[in-house]
Coordinates of C-alpha atoms and ligand atoms in Angstrom, one line a residue:
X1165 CA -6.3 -32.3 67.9
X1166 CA -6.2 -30.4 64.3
X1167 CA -4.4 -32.2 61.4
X1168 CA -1.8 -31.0 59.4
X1169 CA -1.5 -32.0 56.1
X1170 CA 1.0 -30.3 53.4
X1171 CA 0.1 -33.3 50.3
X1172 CA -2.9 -34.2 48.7
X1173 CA -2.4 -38.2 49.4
X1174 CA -2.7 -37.3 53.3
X1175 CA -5.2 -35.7 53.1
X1176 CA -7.5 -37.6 51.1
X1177 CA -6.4 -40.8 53.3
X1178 CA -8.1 -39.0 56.1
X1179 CA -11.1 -37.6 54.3
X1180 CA -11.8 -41.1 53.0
X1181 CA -11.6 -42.2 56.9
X1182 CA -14.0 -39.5 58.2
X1183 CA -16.4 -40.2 54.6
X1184 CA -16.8 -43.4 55.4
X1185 CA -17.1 -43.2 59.2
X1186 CA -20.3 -40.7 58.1
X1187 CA -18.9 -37.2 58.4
X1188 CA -19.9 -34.4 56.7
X1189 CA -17.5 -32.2 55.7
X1190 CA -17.1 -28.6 55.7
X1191 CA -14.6 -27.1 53.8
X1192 CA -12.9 -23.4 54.1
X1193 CA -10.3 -22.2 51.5
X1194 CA -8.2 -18.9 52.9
X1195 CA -4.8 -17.0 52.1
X1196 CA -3.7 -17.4 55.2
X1197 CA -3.5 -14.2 57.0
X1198 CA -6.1 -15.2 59.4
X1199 CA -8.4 -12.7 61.0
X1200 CA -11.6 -12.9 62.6
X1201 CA -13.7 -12.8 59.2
X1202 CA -12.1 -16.0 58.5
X1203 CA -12.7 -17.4 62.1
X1204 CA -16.4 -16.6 61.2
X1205 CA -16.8 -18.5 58.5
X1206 CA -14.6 -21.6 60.4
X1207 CA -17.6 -21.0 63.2
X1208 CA -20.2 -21.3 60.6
X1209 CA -18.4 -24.0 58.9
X1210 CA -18.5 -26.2 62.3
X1211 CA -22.6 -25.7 62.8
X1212 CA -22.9 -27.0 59.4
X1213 CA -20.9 -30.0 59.3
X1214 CA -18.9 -32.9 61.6
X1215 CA -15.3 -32.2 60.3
X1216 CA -14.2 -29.0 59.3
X1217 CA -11.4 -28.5 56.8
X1218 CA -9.2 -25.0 56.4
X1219 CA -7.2 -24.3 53.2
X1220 CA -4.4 -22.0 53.2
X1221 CA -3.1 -21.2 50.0
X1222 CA -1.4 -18.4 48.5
X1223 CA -2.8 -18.6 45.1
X1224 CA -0.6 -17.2 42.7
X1225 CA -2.8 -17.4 39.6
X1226 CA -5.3 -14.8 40.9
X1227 CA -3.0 -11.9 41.2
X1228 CA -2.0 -9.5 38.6
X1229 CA 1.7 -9.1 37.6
X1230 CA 1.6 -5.3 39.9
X1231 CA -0.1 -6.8 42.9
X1232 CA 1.1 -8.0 45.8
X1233 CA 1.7 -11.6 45.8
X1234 CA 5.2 -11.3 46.9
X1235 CA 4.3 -9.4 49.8
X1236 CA 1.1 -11.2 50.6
X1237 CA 1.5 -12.0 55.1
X1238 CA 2.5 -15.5 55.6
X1239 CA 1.8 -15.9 59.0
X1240 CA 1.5 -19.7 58.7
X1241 CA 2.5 -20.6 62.8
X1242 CA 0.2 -17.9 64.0
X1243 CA -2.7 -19.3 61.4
X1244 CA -1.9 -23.0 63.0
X1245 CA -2.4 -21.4 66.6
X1246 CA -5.6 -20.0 65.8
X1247 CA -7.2 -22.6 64.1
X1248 CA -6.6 -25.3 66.9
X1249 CA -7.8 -22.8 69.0
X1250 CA -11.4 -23.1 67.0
X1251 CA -11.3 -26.8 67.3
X1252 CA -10.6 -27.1 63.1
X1253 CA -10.5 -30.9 62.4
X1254 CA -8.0 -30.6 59.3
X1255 CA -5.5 -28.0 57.9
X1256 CA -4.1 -28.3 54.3
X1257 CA -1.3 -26.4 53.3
X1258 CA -0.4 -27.6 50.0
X1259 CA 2.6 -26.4 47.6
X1260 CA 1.8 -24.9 44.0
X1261 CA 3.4 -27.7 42.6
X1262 CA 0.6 -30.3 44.2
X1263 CA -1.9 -27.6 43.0
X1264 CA -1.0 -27.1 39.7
X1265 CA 1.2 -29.9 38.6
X1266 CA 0.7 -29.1 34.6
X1267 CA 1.9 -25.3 35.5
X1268 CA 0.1 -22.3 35.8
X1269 CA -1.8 -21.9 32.5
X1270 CA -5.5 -22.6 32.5
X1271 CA -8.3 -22.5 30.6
X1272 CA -10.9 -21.2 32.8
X1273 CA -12.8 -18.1 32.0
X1274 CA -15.6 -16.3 34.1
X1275 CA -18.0 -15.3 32.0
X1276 CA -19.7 -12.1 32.3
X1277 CA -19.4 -11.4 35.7
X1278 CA -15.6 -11.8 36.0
X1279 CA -15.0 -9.0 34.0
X1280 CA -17.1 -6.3 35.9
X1281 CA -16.2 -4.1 38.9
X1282 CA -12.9 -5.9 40.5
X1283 CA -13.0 -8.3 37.7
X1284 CA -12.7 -4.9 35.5
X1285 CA -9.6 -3.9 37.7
X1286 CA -8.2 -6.9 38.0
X1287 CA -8.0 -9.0 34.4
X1288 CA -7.9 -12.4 35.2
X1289 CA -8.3 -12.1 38.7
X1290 CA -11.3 -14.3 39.0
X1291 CA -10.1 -16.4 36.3
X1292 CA -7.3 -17.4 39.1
X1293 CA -10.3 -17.9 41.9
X1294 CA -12.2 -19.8 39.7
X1295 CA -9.2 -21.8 38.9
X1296 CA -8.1 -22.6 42.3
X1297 CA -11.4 -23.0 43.7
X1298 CA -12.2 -25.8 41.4
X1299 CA -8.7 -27.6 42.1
X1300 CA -9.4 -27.7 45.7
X1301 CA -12.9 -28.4 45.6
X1302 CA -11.8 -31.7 43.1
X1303 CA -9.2 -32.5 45.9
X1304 CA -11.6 -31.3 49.2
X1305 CA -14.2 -32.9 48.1
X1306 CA -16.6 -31.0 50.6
X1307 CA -20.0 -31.0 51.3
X1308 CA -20.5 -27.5 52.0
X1309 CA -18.4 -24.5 51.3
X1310 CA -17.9 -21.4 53.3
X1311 CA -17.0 -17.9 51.6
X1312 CA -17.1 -14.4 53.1
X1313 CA -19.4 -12.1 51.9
X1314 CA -17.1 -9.0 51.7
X1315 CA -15.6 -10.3 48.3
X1316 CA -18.9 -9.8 47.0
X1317 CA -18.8 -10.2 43.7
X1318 CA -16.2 -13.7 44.4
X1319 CA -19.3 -15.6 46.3
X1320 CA -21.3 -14.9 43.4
X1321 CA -19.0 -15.8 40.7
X1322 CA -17.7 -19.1 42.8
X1323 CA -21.5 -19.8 43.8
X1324 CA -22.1 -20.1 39.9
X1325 CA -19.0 -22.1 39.3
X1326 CA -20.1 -25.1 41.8
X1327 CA -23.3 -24.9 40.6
X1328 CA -22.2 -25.8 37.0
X1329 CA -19.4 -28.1 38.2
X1330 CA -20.1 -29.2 41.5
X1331 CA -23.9 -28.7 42.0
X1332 CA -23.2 -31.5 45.3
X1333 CA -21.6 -28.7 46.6
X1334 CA -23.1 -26.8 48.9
X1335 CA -21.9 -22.9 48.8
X1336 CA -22.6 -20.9 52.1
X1337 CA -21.6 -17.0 53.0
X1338 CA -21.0 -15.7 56.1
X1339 CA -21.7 -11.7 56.5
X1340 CA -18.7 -9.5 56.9
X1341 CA -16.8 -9.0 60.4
X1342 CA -15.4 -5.6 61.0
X1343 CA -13.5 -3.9 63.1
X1344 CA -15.1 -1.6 65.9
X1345 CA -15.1 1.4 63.9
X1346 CA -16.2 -0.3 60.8
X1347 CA -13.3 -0.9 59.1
X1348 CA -14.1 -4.4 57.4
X1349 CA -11.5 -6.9 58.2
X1350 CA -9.1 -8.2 55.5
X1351 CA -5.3 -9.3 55.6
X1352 CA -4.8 -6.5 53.2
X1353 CA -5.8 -4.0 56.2
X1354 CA -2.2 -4.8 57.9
X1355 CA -0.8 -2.8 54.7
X1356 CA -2.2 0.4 56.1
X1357 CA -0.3 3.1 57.8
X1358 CA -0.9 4.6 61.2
X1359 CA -2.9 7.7 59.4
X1360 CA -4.6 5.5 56.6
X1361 CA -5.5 3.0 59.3
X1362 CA -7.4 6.5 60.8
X1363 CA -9.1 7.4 57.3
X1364 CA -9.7 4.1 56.4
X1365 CA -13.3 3.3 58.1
X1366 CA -14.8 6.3 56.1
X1367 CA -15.3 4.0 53.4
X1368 CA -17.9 1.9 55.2
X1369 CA -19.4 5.3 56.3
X1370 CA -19.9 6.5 52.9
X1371 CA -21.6 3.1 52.2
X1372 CA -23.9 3.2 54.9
X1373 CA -25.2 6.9 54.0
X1374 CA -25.5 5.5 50.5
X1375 CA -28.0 3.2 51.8
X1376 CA -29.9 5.4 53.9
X1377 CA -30.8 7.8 51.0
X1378 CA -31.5 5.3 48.6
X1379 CA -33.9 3.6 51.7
X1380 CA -35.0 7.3 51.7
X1381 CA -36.1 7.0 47.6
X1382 CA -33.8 9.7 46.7
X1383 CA -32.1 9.0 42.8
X1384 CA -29.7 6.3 43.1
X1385 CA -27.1 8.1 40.0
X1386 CA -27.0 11.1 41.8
X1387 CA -26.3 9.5 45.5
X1388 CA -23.4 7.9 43.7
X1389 CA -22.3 11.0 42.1
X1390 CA -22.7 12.8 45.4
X1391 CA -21.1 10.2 47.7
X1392 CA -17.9 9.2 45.3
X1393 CA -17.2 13.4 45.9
X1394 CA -17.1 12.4 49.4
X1395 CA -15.1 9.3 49.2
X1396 CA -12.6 11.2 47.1
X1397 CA -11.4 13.3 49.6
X1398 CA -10.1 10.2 51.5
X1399 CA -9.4 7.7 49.0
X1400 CA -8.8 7.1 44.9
X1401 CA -11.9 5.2 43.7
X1402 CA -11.7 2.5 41.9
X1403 CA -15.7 1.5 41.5
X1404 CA -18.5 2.7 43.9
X1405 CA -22.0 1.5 42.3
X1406 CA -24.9 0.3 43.8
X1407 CA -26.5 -2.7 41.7
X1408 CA -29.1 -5.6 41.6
X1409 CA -27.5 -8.0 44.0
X1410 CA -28.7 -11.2 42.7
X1411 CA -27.0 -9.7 39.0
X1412 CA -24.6 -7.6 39.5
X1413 CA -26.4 -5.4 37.2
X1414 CA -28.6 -2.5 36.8
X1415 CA -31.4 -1.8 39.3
X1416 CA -34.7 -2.3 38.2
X1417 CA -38.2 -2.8 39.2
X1418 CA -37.4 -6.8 39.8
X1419 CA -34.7 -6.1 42.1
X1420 CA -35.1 -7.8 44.9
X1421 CA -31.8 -6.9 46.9
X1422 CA -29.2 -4.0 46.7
X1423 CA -25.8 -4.2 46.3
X1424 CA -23.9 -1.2 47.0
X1425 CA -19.8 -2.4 46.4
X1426 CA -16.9 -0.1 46.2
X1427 CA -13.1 -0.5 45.7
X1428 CA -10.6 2.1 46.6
X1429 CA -7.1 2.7 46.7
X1430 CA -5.7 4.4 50.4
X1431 CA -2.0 5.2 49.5
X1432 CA -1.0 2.0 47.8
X1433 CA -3.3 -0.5 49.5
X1434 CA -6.4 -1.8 47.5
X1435 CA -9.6 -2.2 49.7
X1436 CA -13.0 -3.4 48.9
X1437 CA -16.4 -3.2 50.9
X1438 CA -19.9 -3.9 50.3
X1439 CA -23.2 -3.8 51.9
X1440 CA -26.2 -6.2 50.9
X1441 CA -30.0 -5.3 51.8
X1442 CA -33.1 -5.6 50.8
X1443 CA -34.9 -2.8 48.5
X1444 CA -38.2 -2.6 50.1
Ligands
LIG1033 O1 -11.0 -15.2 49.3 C1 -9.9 -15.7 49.3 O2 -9.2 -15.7 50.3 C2 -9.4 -16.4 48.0 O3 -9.8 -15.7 46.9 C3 -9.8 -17.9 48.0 C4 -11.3 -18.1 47.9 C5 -9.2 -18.6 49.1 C6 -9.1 -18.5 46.7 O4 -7.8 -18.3 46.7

């Protein structure tokens, strides 16, 4: 039977209990919003540990003033459902007070890669994951964290974080789910219209021909150039770039592993997609 807990005191009482009985503990912050990408990485969470522990949080400090925070789905009961479902041992819903009881203002900074791609987009944006991130892992506790690895540039930037700050912390990823037409899933997706919904799984096209030319040694500048055309006629780019993966930088003779991440804008909806692979 999954736990609810809505305050910090309840559910460190329990963590304690499961600590000292031996647990391991697996920990998975969300928005809420629950698809089967975040059902993955509760899956993954439960081979990797004893108890498993879900966050959902609306986290206001990692939206811009524009975004949609006020119209970010709250589907709480329908998250509650699902997670019992996946045998989740604990579910923390916590208010912003009990996240941030000294306010909103903090002085966290991402370097270098929180200012790049989304980060470029999106000022302060990763300065609010980063943030929230570290409150929950000071309150969570966990020994290994799950994150999903279609906010790309987020696993890198949070894998980085625990490293400096909580380097007991294990970080895991869990690839992308998508939908059956390749669509990858996100919470944002629901935003879409009937005829964007249509349009929308060109994006993930576009990446996978990106791949295949630069697997087939063609110039990765003018792929880009030549795919973003293609994208345009569909969407408003935001970023398409193909980078070192490990980096998030330029592609050089070192690189090991390609990152190929876009953002786009389908009417007013924001969507981002990625794929990861080796350069051979
Ligand atoms: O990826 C998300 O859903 C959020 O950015 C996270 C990691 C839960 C922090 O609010």
């Amino acid at each position: 039977m999954m736990q609810v807990f809505s305050t910090i005191t309840a559910l460190q009482t329990t963590l304690d209990d499961w600590q000292d009985k031996g647990n391991k503990i697996a920990f998975v912050p969300t928005m809420g919003g629950l698809h089967a990408g975040h059902l993955a990485l509760v899956e993954l969470a439960k081979q990797k540990a004893d108890k498993v522990v879900v966050s959902v949080f609306v986290n206001p400090t990692q939206f811009g003033e524009n975004e949609d925070f006020d119209q970010y789905p709250n589907t709480l009961e329908k998250d509650t459902t699902l997670l019992e479902q996946h045998q989740v041992d604990g579910l923390f819903t916590p208010s912003v007070e009990q996240i941030y009881p000294q306010g909103l203002d903090s002085d966290i900074k991402v370097a270098e890669l929180g200012d790049i791609l989304c980060g470029d987009s999106r000022p302060g944006h990763f300065d609010g994951v980063v943030q929230v991130v570290h409150r929950l892992f000071d309150i969570v506790e966990p020994d290994v964290a799950i994150f999903g690895q279609k906010d790309y540039q987020q696993l890198l930037i949070v894998t980085q974080m625990t490293r400096q700050y909580f380097p007991a912390i294990k970080v895991l990823s869990q690839a992308t789910v998508r939908e059956k037409d390749g669509l990858a899933m996100s919470t944002r997706n629901q935003y879409l219209s009937t005829s964007e919904r249509k349009v929308a799984p060109n994006l993930y096209k576009n990446l996978l021909d990106i791949k295949e030319k630069i697997q087939e040694k063609q110039e990765i500048d003018a792929i880009i150039k030549t795919v973003k055309k293609q994208i345009q006629q569909d969407f408003k780019v935001d970023y398409l770039e193909a980078l070192d993966a490990n980096t998030l930088k330029q592609i050089t003779d070192n690189t090991s592993k390609i990152a190929i991440l876009c953002a786009v804008f389908l009417g007013s909806t924001r969507l981002i997609d990625n794929i990861i692979f080796n350069k051979g």
